[in-house]
Short mmCIF file of C-alpha atoms in Angstrom, two decimals:
data_model
loop_
_atom_site.label_atom_id
_atom_site.label_comp_id
_atom_site.label_asym_id
_atom_site.label_seq_id
_atom_site.Cartn_x
_atom_site.Cartn_y
_atom_site.Cartn_z
CA MET A 29 -1.82 -13.01 -4.21
CA LYS A 30 1.50 -11.80 -5.54
CA ASN A 31 0.00 -8.97 -7.60
CA LEU A 32 -2.81 -6.80 -6.28
CA PHE A 33 -4.08 -5.89 -9.75
CA ALA A 34 -4.39 -9.54 -10.80
CA GLY A 35 -6.95 -12.22 -10.12
CA LEU A 36 -9.92 -9.93 -9.58
CA PRO A 37 -13.05 -11.75 -8.47
CA ASP A 38 -15.56 -12.54 -11.22
CA ASP A 39 -18.69 -11.81 -9.22
CA GLN A 40 -19.38 -8.12 -9.70
CA THR A 41 -22.61 -8.12 -7.69
CA GLN A 42 -20.74 -7.57 -4.43
CA GLU A 43 -17.60 -6.12 -2.91
CA HIS A 44 -14.78 -8.51 -2.13
CA PHE A 45 -12.55 -8.28 0.94
CA GLN A 46 -9.41 -10.40 0.72
CA GLU A 47 -6.94 -10.39 3.59
CA PHE A 48 -3.52 -11.30 2.25
CA LEU A 49 -1.18 -10.57 5.15
CA ALA A 50 -1.93 -11.01 8.84
CA LEU A 51 0.64 -10.10 11.47
CA PRO A 52 0.40 -9.57 15.24
CA GLY A 53 -0.24 -5.82 15.01
CA ALA A 54 -1.50 -5.31 11.51
CA LYS A 55 -3.33 -6.86 8.62
CA LEU A 56 -3.43 -5.99 4.96
CA GLU A 57 -6.47 -6.43 2.82
CA ARG A 58 -7.40 -5.91 -0.79
CA ILE A 59 -10.91 -4.64 -1.39
CA VAL A 60 -12.43 -4.80 -4.87
CA SER A 61 -15.56 -2.72 -5.48
CA TYR A 62 -17.75 -2.85 -8.58
CA GLY A 63 -19.83 0.25 -8.06
CA GLN A 64 -20.88 -0.68 -4.53
CA SER A 65 -21.12 1.78 -1.67
CA THR A 66 -21.76 1.49 2.05
CA PRO A 67 -25.47 0.83 2.58
CA GLU A 68 -27.58 3.96 3.04
CA GLY A 69 -27.39 5.35 6.55
CA GLU A 70 -24.60 3.01 7.67
CA TRP A 71 -21.17 4.08 8.94
CA TYR A 72 -17.99 2.19 9.61
CA ASP A 73 -16.99 2.83 13.21
CA GLN A 74 -13.91 0.84 14.10
CA ASP A 75 -11.88 0.39 17.28
CA TRP A 76 -8.68 0.30 15.26
CA GLY A 77 -6.93 2.67 12.87
CA GLU A 78 -7.21 2.02 9.17
CA TRP A 79 -5.06 3.39 6.40
CA VAL A 80 -6.56 3.17 2.91
CA MET A 81 -5.30 3.78 -0.58
CA VAL A 82 -6.93 3.51 -3.97
CA LEU A 83 -4.80 1.52 -6.42
CA GLN A 84 -7.22 1.59 -9.36
CA GLY A 85 -10.61 3.14 -10.01
CA GLU A 86 -12.18 5.95 -7.99
CA ALA A 87 -14.29 6.35 -4.91
CA GLY A 88 -15.93 8.89 -2.63
CA LEU A 89 -14.98 8.53 1.03
CA LEU A 90 -17.23 10.43 3.39
CA LEU A 91 -16.20 11.38 6.92
CA GLU A 92 -19.07 11.98 9.31
CA GLN A 93 -17.18 14.65 11.21
CA ASP A 94 -17.50 17.91 9.25
CA HIS A 95 -19.04 16.02 6.31
CA THR A 96 -15.85 15.92 4.28
CA LEU A 97 -16.24 14.00 1.02
CA ILE A 98 -12.85 12.88 -0.25
CA HIS A 99 -12.59 12.00 -3.93
CA MET A 100 -10.07 9.15 -4.02
CA LYS A 101 -8.16 8.44 -7.24
CA PRO A 102 -5.28 6.04 -7.93
CA GLY A 103 -2.41 6.79 -5.57
CA ASP A 104 -4.56 8.74 -3.12
CA GLN A 105 -4.21 7.61 0.48
CA TYR A 106 -5.84 8.53 3.76
CA PHE A 107 -5.54 7.53 7.39
CA LEU A 108 -8.70 6.94 9.39
CA PRO A 109 -7.97 6.98 13.13
CA ALA A 110 -9.91 4.61 15.38
CA ASN A 111 -13.54 5.65 15.72
CA CYS A 112 -13.40 8.05 12.81
CA ARG A 113 -16.83 7.31 11.42
CA HIS A 114 -16.77 7.01 7.64
CA ARG A 115 -18.57 5.48 4.71
CA VAL A 116 -17.95 4.87 1.04
CA GLU A 117 -20.43 7.06 -0.80
CA TRP A 118 -19.73 5.69 -4.23
CA THR A 119 -17.26 3.74 -6.36
CA LEU A 120 -16.86 3.75 -10.13
CA GLU A 121 -19.33 1.61 -12.04
CA GLU A 122 -17.37 1.45 -15.31
CA GLN A 123 -14.36 -0.36 -13.88
CA PRO A 124 -13.28 -2.12 -10.68
CA THR A 125 -12.02 0.03 -7.84
CA ILE A 126 -9.14 -1.66 -6.05
CA TRP A 127 -8.40 -0.54 -2.50
CA LEU A 128 -5.48 -1.39 -0.30
CA ALA A 129 -6.39 -1.28 3.39
CA LEU A 130 -4.07 -1.56 6.36
CA HIS A 131 -5.80 -2.33 9.63
CA LEU A 132 -3.80 -1.55 12.73
CA LYS A 133 -4.27 -3.06 16.15
CA ALA A 134 -5.77 -0.68 18.69
CA ASP A 135 -3.25 0.27 21.37
CA MET B 20 1.46 13.71 0.48
CA LYS B 21 -2.09 12.95 -0.54
CA ASN B 22 -1.14 11.09 -3.72
CA LEU B 23 1.79 8.69 -3.84
CA PHE B 24 2.31 9.14 -7.58
CA ALA B 25 2.56 12.92 -7.28
CA GLY B 26 5.28 15.27 -6.20
CA LEU B 27 8.21 13.06 -7.11
CA PRO B 28 11.58 14.48 -6.04
CA ASP B 29 13.53 16.29 -8.75
CA ASP B 30 16.96 15.02 -7.80
CA GLN B 31 17.41 11.76 -9.70
CA THR B 32 20.96 11.16 -8.50
CA GLN B 33 19.75 9.41 -5.35
CA GLU B 34 16.91 7.40 -3.87
CA HIS B 35 14.38 9.23 -1.75
CA PHE B 36 12.78 7.83 1.40
CA GLN B 37 9.74 9.77 2.57
CA GLU B 38 7.87 8.64 5.66
CA PHE B 39 4.30 9.86 5.42
CA LEU B 40 2.55 8.05 8.26
CA ALA B 41 4.01 7.16 11.66
CA LEU B 42 1.95 5.28 14.22
CA PRO B 43 2.90 3.45 17.43
CA GLY B 44 3.33 0.07 15.74
CA ALA B 45 3.89 0.90 12.12
CA LYS B 46 5.18 3.44 9.69
CA LEU B 47 4.53 3.93 6.00
CA GLU B 48 7.13 5.22 3.63
CA ARG B 49 7.31 6.06 -0.04
CA ILE B 50 10.59 5.22 -1.73
CA VAL B 51 11.42 6.67 -5.13
CA SER B 52 14.28 5.08 -7.05
CA TYR B 53 15.83 6.38 -10.26
CA GLY B 54 17.88 3.39 -11.30
CA GLN B 55 19.61 3.03 -7.94
CA SER B 56 20.31 -0.29 -6.26
CA THR B 57 21.68 -1.33 -2.89
CA PRO B 58 25.45 -0.77 -2.89
CA GLU B 59 27.48 -3.79 -4.00
CA GLY B 60 27.92 -6.34 -1.26
CA GLU B 61 25.48 -4.68 1.14
CA TRP B 62 22.35 -6.24 2.59
CA TYR B 63 19.42 -4.85 4.50
CA ASP B 64 19.12 -6.76 7.75
CA GLN B 65 16.33 -5.34 9.87
CA ASP B 66 14.98 -6.13 13.32
CA TRP B 67 11.46 -5.44 12.12
CA GLY B 68 9.19 -6.87 9.44
CA GLU B 69 8.77 -4.92 6.25
CA TRP B 70 6.09 -5.26 3.63
CA VAL B 71 6.88 -3.76 0.26
CA MET B 72 4.93 -3.12 -2.90
CA VAL B 73 5.90 -1.60 -6.24
CA LEU B 74 3.40 1.05 -7.35
CA GLN B 75 5.19 2.13 -10.52
CA GLY B 76 8.35 1.05 -12.34
CA GLU B 77 10.17 -2.23 -11.81
CA ALA B 78 12.83 -3.64 -9.54
CA GLY B 79 14.77 -6.76 -8.69
CA LEU B 80 14.57 -7.77 -5.04
CA LEU B 81 17.17 -10.32 -3.99
CA LEU B 82 16.80 -12.51 -0.91
CA GLU B 83 20.06 -13.83 0.51
CA GLN B 84 18.48 -17.06 1.63
CA ASP B 85 18.31 -19.38 -1.38
CA HIS B 86 19.31 -16.49 -3.69
CA THR B 87 15.79 -15.80 -4.89
CA LEU B 88 15.62 -12.82 -7.24
CA ILE B 89 12.09 -11.44 -7.34
CA HIS B 90 11.13 -9.33 -10.33
CA MET B 91 8.76 -6.73 -8.90
CA LYS B 92 6.29 -4.98 -11.21
CA PRO B 93 3.42 -2.61 -10.44
CA GLY B 94 1.04 -4.25 -7.99
CA ASP B 95 3.55 -6.87 -6.88
CA GLN B 96 3.94 -7.13 -3.12
CA TYR B 97 6.14 -9.10 -0.77
CA PHE B 98 6.57 -9.48 2.97
CA LEU B 99 10.09 -9.52 4.38
CA PRO B 100 10.11 -10.93 7.92
CA ALA B 101 12.53 -9.46 10.46
CA ASN B 102 16.12 -10.42 9.70
CA CYS B 103 15.33 -11.63 6.20
CA ARG B 104 18.45 -10.29 4.53
CA HIS B 105 17.67 -8.67 1.21
CA ARG B 106 18.93 -6.12 -1.26
CA VAL B 107 17.62 -4.27 -4.27
CA GLU B 108 19.62 -5.56 -7.23
CA TRP B 109 18.30 -3.07 -9.74
CA THR B 110 15.54 -0.57 -10.49
CA LEU B 111 14.42 0.77 -13.87
CA GLU B 112 16.57 3.53 -15.31
CA GLU B 113 14.01 4.78 -17.85
CA GLN B 114 11.40 5.84 -15.33
CA PRO B 115 11.02 6.30 -11.57
CA THR B 116 10.25 3.23 -9.51
CA ILE B 117 7.84 4.05 -6.70
CA TRP B 118 7.77 1.70 -3.71
CA LEU B 119 5.36 1.59 -0.84
CA ALA B 120 6.97 0.21 2.31
CA LEU B 121 5.29 -0.67 5.58
CA HIS B 122 7.64 -1.06 8.53
CA LEU B 123 6.24 -2.97 11.44
CA LYS B 124 7.42 -2.75 15.01
CA ALA B 125 9.33 -5.80 16.16
CA ASP B 126 7.37 -7.77 18.76
#
């Protein structure tokens, strides 16, 4: 996967998680969303830090703590420390939303 | 720096390196180039791995080993292992080139 905007998956009925670089302390992943969101009532709660950025499209990232809803547009980035409970409230339905996610090993 | 496309430095006479996230094992940096390249005859030779991506603009990334010149366009990404000698041959002069660089701690 040389280019992160290219080769988007055809199947738009689900989100696609594609890890493209795995190193001892970190891994990089492209996530392509076609209007999906985290299932109702579910939260991501991870033992590792995750940095995310939106490359294309838009999304709503909700943090459980203080109920902050972050509207993410292309170029927007945010760091989620380990155990920062969060969910994706929505992604654009009109076009793919492409995320770049960096997962960092817990120390 | 919420958005990596925003707040570009005014001074176009030099490249700008802005670290925006520092963690124990990794740091993230935005690099903005205005036509600059690595000085003639110089190579980056780092003890740590570096992953780079072009977000906007274009650049030529030269690897010393086998003299590969990689034309980097928006969305293109490349991983440079530790001690992979490289240099930036050129960046666009007509518009800013925005890089995202992830520096990983040497293991």
